[in-house]
Coordinates of C-alpha atoms and ligand atoms in Angstrom, one line a residue:
X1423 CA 33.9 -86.2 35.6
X1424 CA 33.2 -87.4 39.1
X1425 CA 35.1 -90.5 40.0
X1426 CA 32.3 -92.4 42.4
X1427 CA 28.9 -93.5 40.5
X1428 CA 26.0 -91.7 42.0
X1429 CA 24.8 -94.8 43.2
X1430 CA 27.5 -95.3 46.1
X1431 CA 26.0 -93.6 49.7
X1432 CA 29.9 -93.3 51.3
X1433 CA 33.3 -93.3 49.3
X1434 CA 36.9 -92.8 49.9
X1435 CA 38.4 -91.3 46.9
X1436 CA 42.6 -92.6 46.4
X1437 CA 44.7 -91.0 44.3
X1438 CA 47.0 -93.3 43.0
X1439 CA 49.0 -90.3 41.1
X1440 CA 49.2 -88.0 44.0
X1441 CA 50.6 -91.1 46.0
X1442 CA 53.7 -91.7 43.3
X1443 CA 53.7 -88.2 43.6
X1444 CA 54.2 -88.2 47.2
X1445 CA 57.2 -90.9 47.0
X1446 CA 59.2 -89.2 44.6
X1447 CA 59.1 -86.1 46.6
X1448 CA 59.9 -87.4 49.5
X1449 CA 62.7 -89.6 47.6
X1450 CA 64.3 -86.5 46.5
X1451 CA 64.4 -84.8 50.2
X1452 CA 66.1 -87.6 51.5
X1453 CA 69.8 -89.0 50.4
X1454 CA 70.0 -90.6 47.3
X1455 CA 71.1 -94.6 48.5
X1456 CA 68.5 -94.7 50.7
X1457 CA 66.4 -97.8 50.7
X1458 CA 62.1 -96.6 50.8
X1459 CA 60.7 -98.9 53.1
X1460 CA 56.8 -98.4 51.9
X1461 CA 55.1 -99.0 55.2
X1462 CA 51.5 -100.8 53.7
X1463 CA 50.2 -102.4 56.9
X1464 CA 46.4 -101.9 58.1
X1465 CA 45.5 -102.3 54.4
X1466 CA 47.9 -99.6 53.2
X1467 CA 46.0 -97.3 55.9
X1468 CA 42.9 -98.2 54.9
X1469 CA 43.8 -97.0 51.4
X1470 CA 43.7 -100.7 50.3
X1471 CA 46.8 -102.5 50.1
X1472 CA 46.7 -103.9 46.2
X1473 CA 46.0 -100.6 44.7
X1474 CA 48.4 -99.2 46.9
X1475 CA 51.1 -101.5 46.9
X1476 CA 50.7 -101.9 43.0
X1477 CA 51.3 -97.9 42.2
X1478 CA 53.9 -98.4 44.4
X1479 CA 55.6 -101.0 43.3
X1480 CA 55.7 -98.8 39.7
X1481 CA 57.2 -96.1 41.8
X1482 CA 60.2 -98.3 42.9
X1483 CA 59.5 -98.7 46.6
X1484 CA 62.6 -100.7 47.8
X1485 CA 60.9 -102.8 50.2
X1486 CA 57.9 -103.2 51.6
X1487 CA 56.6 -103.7 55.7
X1488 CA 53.3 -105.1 56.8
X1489 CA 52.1 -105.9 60.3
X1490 CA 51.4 -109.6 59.7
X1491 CA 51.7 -112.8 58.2
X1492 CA 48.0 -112.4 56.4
X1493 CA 49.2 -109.1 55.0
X1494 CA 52.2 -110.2 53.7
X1495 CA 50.7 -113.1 51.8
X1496 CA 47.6 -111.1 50.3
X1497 CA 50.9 -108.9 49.2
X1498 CA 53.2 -111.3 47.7
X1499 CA 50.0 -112.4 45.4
X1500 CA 50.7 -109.0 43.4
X1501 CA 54.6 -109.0 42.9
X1502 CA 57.0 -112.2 43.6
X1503 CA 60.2 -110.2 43.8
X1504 CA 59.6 -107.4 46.2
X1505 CA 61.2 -108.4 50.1
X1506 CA 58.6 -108.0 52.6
X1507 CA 59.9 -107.8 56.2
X1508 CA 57.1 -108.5 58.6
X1509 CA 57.0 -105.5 61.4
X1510 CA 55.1 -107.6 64.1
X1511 CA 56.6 -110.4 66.3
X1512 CA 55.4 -113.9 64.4
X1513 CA 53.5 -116.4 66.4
X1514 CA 55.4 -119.4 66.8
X1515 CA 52.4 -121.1 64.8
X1516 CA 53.0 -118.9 62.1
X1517 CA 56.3 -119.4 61.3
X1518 CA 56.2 -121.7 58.9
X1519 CA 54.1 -119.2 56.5
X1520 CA 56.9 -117.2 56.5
X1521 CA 59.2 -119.7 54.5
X1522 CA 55.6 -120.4 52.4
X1523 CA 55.6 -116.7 51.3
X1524 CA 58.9 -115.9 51.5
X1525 CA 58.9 -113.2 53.9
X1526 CA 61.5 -111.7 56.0
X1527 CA 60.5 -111.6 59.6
X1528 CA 61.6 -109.6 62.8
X1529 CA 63.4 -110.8 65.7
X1530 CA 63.8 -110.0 68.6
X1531 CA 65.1 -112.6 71.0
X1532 CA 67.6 -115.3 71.0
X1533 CA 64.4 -117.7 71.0
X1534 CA 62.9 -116.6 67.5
X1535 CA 66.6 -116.7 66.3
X1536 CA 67.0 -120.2 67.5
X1537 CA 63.3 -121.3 66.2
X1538 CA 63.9 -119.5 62.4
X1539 CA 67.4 -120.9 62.3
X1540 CA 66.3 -124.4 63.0
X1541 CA 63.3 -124.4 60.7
X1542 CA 65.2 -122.9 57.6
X1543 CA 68.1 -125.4 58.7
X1544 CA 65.2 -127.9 58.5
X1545 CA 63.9 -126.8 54.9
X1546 CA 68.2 -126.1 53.6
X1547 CA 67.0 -123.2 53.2
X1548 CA 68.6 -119.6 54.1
X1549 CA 66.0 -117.1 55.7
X1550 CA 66.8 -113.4 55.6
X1551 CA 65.9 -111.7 58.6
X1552 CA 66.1 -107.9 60.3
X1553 CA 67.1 -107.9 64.1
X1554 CA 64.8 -104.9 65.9
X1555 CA 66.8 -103.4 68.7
X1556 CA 64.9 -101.7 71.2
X1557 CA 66.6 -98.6 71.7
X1558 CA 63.8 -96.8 74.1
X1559 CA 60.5 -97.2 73.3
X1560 CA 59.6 -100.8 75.3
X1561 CA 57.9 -102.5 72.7
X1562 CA 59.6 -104.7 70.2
X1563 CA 62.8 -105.7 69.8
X1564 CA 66.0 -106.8 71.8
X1565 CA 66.6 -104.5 74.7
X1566 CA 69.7 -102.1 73.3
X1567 CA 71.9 -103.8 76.1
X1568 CA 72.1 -107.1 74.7
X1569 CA 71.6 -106.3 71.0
X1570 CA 75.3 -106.9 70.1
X1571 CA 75.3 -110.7 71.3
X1572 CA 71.6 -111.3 69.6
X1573 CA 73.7 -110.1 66.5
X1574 CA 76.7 -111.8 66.8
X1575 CA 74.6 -115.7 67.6
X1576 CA 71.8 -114.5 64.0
X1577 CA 75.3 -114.3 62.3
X1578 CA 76.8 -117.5 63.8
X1579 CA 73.8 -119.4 62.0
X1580 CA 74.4 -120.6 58.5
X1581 CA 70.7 -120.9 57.9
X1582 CA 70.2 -117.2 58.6
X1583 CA 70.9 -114.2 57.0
X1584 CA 71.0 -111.0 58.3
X1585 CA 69.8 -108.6 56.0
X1586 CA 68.6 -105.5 58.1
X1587 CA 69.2 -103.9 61.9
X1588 CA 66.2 -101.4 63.2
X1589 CA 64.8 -99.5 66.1
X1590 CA 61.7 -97.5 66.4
X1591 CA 61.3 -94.4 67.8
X1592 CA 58.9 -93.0 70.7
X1593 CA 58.6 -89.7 70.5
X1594 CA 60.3 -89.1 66.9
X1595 CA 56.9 -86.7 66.7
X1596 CA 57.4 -84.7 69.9
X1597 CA 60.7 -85.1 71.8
X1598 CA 64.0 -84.6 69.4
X1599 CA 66.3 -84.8 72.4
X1600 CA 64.5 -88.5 73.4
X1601 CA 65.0 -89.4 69.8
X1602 CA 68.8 -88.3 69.5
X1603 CA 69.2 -90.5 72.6
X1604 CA 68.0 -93.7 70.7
X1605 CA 69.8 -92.9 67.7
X1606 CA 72.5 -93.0 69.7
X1607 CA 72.0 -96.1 71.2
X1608 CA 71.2 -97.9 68.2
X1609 CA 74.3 -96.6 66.4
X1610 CA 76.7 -98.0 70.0
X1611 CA 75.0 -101.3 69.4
X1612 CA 76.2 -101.5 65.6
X1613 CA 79.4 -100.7 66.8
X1614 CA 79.8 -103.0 69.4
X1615 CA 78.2 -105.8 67.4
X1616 CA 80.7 -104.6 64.5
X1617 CA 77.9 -104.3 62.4
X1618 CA 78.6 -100.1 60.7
X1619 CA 80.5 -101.9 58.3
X1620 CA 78.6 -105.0 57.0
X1621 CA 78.0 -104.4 53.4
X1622 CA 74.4 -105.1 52.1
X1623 CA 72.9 -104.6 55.6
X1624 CA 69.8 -102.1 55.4
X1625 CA 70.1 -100.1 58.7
X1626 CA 66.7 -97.9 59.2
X1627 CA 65.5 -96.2 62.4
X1628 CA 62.7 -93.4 61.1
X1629 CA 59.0 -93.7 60.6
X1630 CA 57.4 -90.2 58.3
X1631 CA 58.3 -88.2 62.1
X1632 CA 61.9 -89.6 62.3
X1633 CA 62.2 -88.2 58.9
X1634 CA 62.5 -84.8 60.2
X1635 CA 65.6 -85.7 61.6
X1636 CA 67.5 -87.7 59.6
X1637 CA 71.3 -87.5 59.2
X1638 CA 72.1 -86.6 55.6
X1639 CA 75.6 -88.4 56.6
X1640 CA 76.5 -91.9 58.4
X1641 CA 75.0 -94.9 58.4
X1642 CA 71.5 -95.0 58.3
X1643 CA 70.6 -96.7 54.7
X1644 CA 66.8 -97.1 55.0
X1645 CA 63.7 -95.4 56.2
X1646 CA 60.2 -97.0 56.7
X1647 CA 57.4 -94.1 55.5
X1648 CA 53.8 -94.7 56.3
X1649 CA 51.7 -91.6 56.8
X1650 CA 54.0 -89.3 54.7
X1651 CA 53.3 -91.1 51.8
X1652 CA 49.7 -91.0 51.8
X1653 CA 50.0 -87.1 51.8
X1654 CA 49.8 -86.6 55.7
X1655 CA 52.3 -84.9 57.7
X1656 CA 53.2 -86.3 61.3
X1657 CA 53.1 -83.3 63.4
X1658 CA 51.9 -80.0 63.2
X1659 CA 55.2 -77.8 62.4
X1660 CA 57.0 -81.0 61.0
X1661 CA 60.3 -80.1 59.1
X1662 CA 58.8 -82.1 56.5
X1663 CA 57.1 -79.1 55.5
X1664 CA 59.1 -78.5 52.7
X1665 CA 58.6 -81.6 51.4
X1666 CA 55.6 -81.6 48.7
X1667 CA 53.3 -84.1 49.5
X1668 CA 49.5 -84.1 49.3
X1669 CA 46.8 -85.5 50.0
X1670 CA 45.9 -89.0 49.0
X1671 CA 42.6 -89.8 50.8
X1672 CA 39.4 -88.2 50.7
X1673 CA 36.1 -89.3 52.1
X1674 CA 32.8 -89.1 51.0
X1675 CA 29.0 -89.7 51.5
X1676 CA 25.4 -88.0 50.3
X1677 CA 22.7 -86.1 51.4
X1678 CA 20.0 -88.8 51.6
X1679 CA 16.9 -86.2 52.7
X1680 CA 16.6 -82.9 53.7
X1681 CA 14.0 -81.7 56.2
X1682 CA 12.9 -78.0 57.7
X1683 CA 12.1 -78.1 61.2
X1684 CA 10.9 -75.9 63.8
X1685 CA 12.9 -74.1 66.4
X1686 CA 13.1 -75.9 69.5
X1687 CA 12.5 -79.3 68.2
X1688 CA 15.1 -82.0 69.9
X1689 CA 17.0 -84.1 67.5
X1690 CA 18.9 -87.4 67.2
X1691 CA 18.8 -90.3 69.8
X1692 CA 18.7 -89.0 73.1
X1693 CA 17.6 -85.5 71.6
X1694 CA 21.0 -84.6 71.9
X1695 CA 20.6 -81.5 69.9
X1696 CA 18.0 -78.9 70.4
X1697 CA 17.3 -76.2 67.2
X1698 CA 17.6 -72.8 68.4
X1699 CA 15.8 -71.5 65.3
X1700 CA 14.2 -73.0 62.3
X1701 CA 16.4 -75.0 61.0
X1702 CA 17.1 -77.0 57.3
X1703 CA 18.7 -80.3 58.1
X1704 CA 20.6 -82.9 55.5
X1705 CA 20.4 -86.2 56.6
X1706 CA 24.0 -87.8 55.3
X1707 CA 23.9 -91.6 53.9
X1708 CA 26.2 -92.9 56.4
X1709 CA 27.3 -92.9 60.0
X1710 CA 29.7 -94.8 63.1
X1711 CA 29.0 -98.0 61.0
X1712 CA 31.2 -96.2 58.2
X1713 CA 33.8 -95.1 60.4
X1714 CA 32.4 -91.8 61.5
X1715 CA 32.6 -91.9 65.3
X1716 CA 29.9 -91.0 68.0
X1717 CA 32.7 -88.8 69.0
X1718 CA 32.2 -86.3 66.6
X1719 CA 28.2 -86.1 67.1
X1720 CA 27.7 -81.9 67.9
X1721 CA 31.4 -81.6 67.0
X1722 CA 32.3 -83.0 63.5
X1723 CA 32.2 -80.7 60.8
X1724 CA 31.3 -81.6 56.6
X1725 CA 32.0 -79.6 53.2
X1726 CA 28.3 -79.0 51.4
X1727 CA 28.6 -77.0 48.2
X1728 CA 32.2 -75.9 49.5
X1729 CA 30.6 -74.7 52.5
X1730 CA 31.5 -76.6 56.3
X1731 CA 28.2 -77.4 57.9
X1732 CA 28.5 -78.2 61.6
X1733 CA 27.4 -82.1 62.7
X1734 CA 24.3 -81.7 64.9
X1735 CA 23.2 -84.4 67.3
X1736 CA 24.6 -87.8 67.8
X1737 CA 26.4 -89.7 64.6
X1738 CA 24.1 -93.5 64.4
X1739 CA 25.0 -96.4 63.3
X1740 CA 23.8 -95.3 59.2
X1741 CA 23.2 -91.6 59.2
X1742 CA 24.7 -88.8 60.6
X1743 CA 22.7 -84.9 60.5
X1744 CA 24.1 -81.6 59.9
X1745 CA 22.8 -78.4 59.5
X1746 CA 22.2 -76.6 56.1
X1747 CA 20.4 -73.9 57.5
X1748 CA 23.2 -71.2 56.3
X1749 CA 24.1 -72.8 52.9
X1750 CA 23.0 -70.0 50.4
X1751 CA 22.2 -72.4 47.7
X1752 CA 19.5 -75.5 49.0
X1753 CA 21.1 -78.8 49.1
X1754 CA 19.2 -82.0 47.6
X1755 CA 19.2 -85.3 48.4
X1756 CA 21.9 -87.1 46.1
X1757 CA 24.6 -83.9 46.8
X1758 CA 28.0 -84.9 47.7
X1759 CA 29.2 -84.3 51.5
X1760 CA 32.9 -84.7 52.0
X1761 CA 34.1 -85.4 55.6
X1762 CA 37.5 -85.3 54.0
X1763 CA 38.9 -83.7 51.4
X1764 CA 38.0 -80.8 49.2
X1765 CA 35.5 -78.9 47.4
X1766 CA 35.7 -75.7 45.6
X1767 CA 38.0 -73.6 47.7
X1768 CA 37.3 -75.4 51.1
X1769 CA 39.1 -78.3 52.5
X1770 CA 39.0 -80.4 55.6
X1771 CA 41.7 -82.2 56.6
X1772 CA 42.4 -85.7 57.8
X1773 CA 43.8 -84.1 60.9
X1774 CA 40.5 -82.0 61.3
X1775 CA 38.5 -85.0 61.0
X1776 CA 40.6 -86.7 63.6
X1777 CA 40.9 -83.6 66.2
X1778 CA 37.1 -83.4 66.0
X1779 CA 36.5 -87.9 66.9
X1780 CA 39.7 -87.9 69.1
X1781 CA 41.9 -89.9 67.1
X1782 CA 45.0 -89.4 65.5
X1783 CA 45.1 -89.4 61.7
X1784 CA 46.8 -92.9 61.8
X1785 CA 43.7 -94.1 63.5
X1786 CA 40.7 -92.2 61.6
X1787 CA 42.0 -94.4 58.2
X1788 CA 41.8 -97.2 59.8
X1789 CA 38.3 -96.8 61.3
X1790 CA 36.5 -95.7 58.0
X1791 CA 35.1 -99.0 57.3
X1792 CA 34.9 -102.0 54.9
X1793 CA 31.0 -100.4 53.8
X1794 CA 33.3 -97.5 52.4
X1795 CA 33.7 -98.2 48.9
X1796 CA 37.5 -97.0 47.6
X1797 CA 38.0 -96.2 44.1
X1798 CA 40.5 -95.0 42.4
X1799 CA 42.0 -92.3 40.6
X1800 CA 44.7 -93.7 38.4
X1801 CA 45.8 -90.9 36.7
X1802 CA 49.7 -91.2 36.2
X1803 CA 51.6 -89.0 38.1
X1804 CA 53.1 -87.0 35.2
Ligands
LIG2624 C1 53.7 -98.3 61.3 C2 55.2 -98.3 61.4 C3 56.0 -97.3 60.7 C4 55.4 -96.2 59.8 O1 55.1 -95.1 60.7 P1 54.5 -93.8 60.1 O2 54.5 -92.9 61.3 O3 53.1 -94.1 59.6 O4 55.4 -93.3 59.0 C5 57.3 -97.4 60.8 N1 57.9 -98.4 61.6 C6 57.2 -99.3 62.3 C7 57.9 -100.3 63.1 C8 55.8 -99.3 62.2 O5 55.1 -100.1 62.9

């Protein structure tokens, strides 16, 4: 029975069993104390967060990251118990929605320290907090250099609690040697700061590409998965391979009308297509406003009764046209066109979808928009 009502023009499918699924296997490839740090920023990835964060919560996610205070607080609505560390620097005008939600922020320099310490000391409160160390990549967190003495002054304060050390990695998808490196580094620094032995700390360094690489042995306790979990693989080639995960997403719209036209008749604003014989075009119910990209106009490609059908012309803001001509069955207004996902024995990948609008697949679920409808397949996982 089809999931989406016939009714909706553009649809992400989410398949809430596939994504327990998904954690379990990648559970079982990694050591068994690690802590599953379910990476749910972005709105899970554009998968929605509730949905998302629900199943996941029934799959025993440890803890869960978000980019941002707004996140975090639509997220703590659903389950009071589960930690949330917050993965972005917090304004200093938003700190005090971090003690309202009870969150668990980053930090990065002695200032944060000093401002969280003196606003739980403030509240008698105790805030738990994880110190980023910036081990290589030049983005968050205290430079590597100076991580042990931002350690030892979070552990001087009574009104904090130091609960997790992190670093985040560059090139975990590209460069192993670059990522060895900052393991490294990030390993000296819990040394120096005397921190390897500190029981209860969470210590976590890989994203899904880190994965690839992580040391069955030592001291790394936690990872933080994103893409992995929602089926997609990193890299091309990823180790990961042989861990089972699937597909999650899958995205959807209709063939509003279908029109035969003559050969050489331009097409699309700015005619950007000219038909080199007579042709059959489907006009598809949505376009860039849905999060299909002018990018892909003469380059995307779309499954119509399990065949691909090339894009043709440029993607508008509400509809996008392909080219039927070669389907061996005629398409109808009201058929189902899948930019991604599956039907019959063809598929088209996120990563196909993103080669084609020059994104990375990270980026192409974030960009399919709000007029998207998600619904969900809630099928347990068994
Ligand atoms: C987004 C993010 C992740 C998750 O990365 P994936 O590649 O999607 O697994 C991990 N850590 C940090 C700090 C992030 O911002």
């Amino acid at each position: 029975m089809p999931l989406a009502p016939d009714t909706l023009r553009a649809w992400a499918e989410v398949d809430l069993g596939q994504l327990e699924r998904n954690l379990a296997n990648i559970r079982a490839a990694l050591p068994p104390h690690l802590r599953y740090v379910a990476v749910i920023k972005a709105d899970a990835y554009g998968h929605g967060s509730t949905s998302v964060a629900t199943r996941l919560m029934r799959a025993r996610a440890d803890l869960f990251a978000v980019a941002n205070i707004d996140e975090a607080a639509a997220l703590r609505e659903i389950g009071s118990g589960w930690p949330i560390l917050i993965l972005s620097a917090v304004l200093p005008s938003e700190r005090t929605e971090v003690f309202a939600h009870n969150l668990t922020p980053t930090v990065s320099s002695a200032e944060e320290v000093r401002a969280f310490a003196e606003e739980a000391h403030a509240r008698g409160r105790v805030l738990g907090v994880h110190l980023k160390i910036d081990t290589g990549m030049g983005r968050l967190g205290v430079w590597h250099g100076e991580a042990a003495a931002l350690a030892s002054d979070i552990l001087s304060r009574k009104s904090l609690r130091l609960e997790g050390v992190y670093t985040h990695f560059a090139c975990a998808d590209s460069d192993a040697a670059v990522t060895a490196e900052q393991r490294d580094r990030f390993l000296r620094c819990l040394d120096e700061a005397d921190l390897a032995r500190k029981s209860g700390l969470i210590i976590h360094a890989d994203n899904s590409a880190g994965i690839d690489t992580f040391p069955r042995s030592g001291l790394f306790n936690g990872a933080r998965v994103g893409l992995l979990q929602f089926g997609v693989r990193p890299y091309a080639g990823s180790l990961l391979a042989n861990v089972a995960v699937e597909p999650v997403f899958s995205f959807h719209t209709r063939i509003a009308l279908v029109k035969s036209l003559p050969a050489g008749t331009s097409v699309s604003y700015g005619h950007t297509h000219t038909l080199r014989r007579p042709s059959r075009l489907a006009i598809l119910a949505a376009g860039y406003a849905d999060g299909i990209p002018t990018r892909m106009s003469n380059r995307g490609r779309v499954l119509i009764h399990g065949y691909e059908c090339p894009v043709v012309g440029r993607v508008t803001m509400d509809q996008t046209l392909v080219d039927i001509t070669d389907l061996p069955q005629p398409a109808a207004p009201g058929d189902t066109a899948t930019f991604i996902g599956t039907q019959g024995g063809a598929s088209l990948r996120v990563e196909d979808f993103a080669a084609a609008a020059d994104q990375i697949p990270w980026e192409t679920f974030c960009s399919i928009s709000k007029r998207v409808r998600r619904v969900y397949r809630i099928d347990s996982a068994l």
